Amino acid sequence: MSYALEVQLLIQQVEQLSCRPVHVAEEPGIKVRATVIPARNGAPAHLVRFKPGAPSVDYLVASQLLFLVRLFSCPVAERWDLAAIATEQDAGIKAMGLGVFQDTFARAMIDQIVTQLRTYSIGCRVDDWIWKNMPGLRQQQEAEIRTQLAVNERALAPEIRQKFPKPLVDVNSSMNALYATMWGEVLREPRLGIPFAAMGYRAKATELRTILEEIPDEPASDRTLIEGWADSLGLTGVFHFNLYSID
Amino acid sequence: MPASPHDIQFALAEFDRSQLPEAQRDLQGDDFLQAVREHLIEQFAGHGGAAEVAVSSDRVIIRWKETSEAEPLAEQGGNFLKHGDYDQGIALLKLALKRNPEDAAALFNLGMGLGDRDQTGEALELLLRLVAIAPEYPGAWVALGVAQARSGQWDGAIHSFREAVTSDPQDAFARKNLGAALSQTGQLAEARDHLKAAVVLLPSDAQAWLNLAMNLEQSGETEVANTAYTQVMQLDPGGRFSELAELGRNRITGLGFRKAGGGLRPDVVSFCGEALRLFDGMSKDEVQRITVEIAMLGTKGLSVNNPVAKHTLRTLPGKFSGLHLLCIEFVGLKMIDPSVDLGLDISAEYAEACRLHGNP
């Protein structure tokens, strides 16, 4: 499969920065639209996977690659992975009100919300960069973002929210509120943020936005950004940073 | 590249009351639902589309509809009114006025909308503001006149309609309404001129013809009035205006009977005689049943001028013309309650039928 020139250049950039090849492929059964697994512990390649038939493959791959670009743009001693030990997960389960659920499910939920914390905070940087620097992918980017916005709006339905404890739902909705507000501005559709504001998430979205804007948009500050958001969302102590090592 | 339309739903209990104006934050019940709805409509207004917002006792449902071009709020509101959604239309128009108190289109549409909802006081206030700010706004004077007429301010209404006619003598609606208002206040001759102009400008408007017909009838020009009523019935068959026209024609026929003086109508004498023979062997209850059924039919307008149109009764076999039925009703009422006035003076024919029947 051939990718847009911008994507090919990004692949080259990642390969040069990390000294590892990038392997991009469809993955049947994948639950998210795209994902990246950086090479670790001597793994021969970085793996970028996307959903078969995804219409915006170039954008999806580019966004995953930019996570790698940011990671490998940092000095070796400032490259971090997010991880959680059992006691941190326990703290998250308590804080997010997940104690009523089966343990495996509750831990999976904590993993998910921490993943969202990382992908939304750093994702804001990545998407902003693509929007400004890759006009050729803008149409795909807009389509994917609108799809995500629609998914997030649907998640406001009472039938969905009532399945999960309020603290967890609030953390998720706060990040979604910021996403809707920011893209509402970029796409000149401020209506996108209205439902979240109506449900009281405007203040938290503004808080996240302030953190995002106050912390420098440099890959080396990504850890600080995640920590800032975690603090704002009540996720401090739910995970920790491990030094990332490719070897 | 707009997203495909979908509903956004969330629980009403999750609505953040601090979003509402301070005075509305403690509202309960329907007032709260209405406040939430209006707030959300206001929030979505002017963003290149329109939000339909429904608020039930447990959830809020928002349906966003994209439009290729952002319509001004006043236009959006006016469109909702045209489609009968007064709540949404009025909310948008109020918002348009909040943003620009001199928005002529919003003043006009909101004035009309509130008038239709019988909120005449507020409608009048808005339309007076409109003519003060933009006296040339199309339809402004007519809208004001209609609101004034609705609140019984006939002098004001006539003044407004005159302004509209002066501004545009070809304004058919101004002519029609001025004619109606003048007729209402007894200024029949002047009214007639405007009503005649109105039917020339609006030849297919049954209401304009009805106004003219009623004016002509009131003025004693019954023959022309009858023609005008006939025109109404052709333009609005089976409709409300047609019913009123039928009543008018019957009044004219009744008038004709009264004016006929000594000359008896043989068909009426014959119908009355038949009725007398019919009722001869009947109990009072049976007579009453037949008479009441005809009276009920009569409320929908029985034509006494059309011998071709036939009616049937449940209480009596056969087919009858309108005049025939009215004669049976007349005779029946004479037997049940002679004090009732049918509005059709056939007493001379009835007396002759009684004489022939052998009743003194």
XYZ file of N, CA and C in Angstrom, chain B residues 81 86 90 93 108-119 123:
51
model
N -42.128 29.822 11.996
C -43.527 30.230 12.117
C -44.326 29.723 10.919
N -44.340 27.439 16.415
C -44.352 28.763 17.030
C -43.361 28.880 18.188
N -40.692 31.725 17.794
C -40.759 32.873 18.704
C -39.461 32.991 19.513
N -36.839 34.478 17.254
C -37.101 35.887 16.946
C -36.813 36.771 18.158
N -41.227 42.347 12.747
C -42.377 41.984 11.913
C -42.828 40.548 12.202
N -41.871 39.612 12.082
C -42.241 38.196 12.249
C -42.714 37.878 13.669
N -42.048 38.465 14.647
C -42.453 38.198 16.032
C -43.829 38.813 16.310
N -44.040 40.013 15.784
C -45.355 40.651 15.944
C -46.451 39.791 15.358
N -46.191 39.261 14.163
C -47.188 38.399 13.509
C -47.382 37.108 14.314
N -46.261 36.514 14.736
C -46.330 35.242 15.460
C -47.094 35.381 16.770
N -46.786 36.420 17.510
C -47.471 36.619 18.792
C -48.942 36.943 18.570
N -49.218 37.689 17.515
C -50.614 37.997 17.178
C -51.396 36.721 16.910
N -50.775 35.807 16.149
C -51.443 34.529 15.861
C -51.692 33.739 17.125
N -50.856 33.972 18.120
C -51.004 33.241 19.389
C -51.837 34.025 20.405
N -52.532 35.020 19.905
C -53.407 35.831 20.755
C -52.678 36.607 21.836
N -51.384 36.810 21.644
C -50.652 37.678 22.570
C -50.640 39.079 21.945
N -47.754 41.867 20.672
C -47.664 41.982 19.206
C -47.813 43.443 18.788
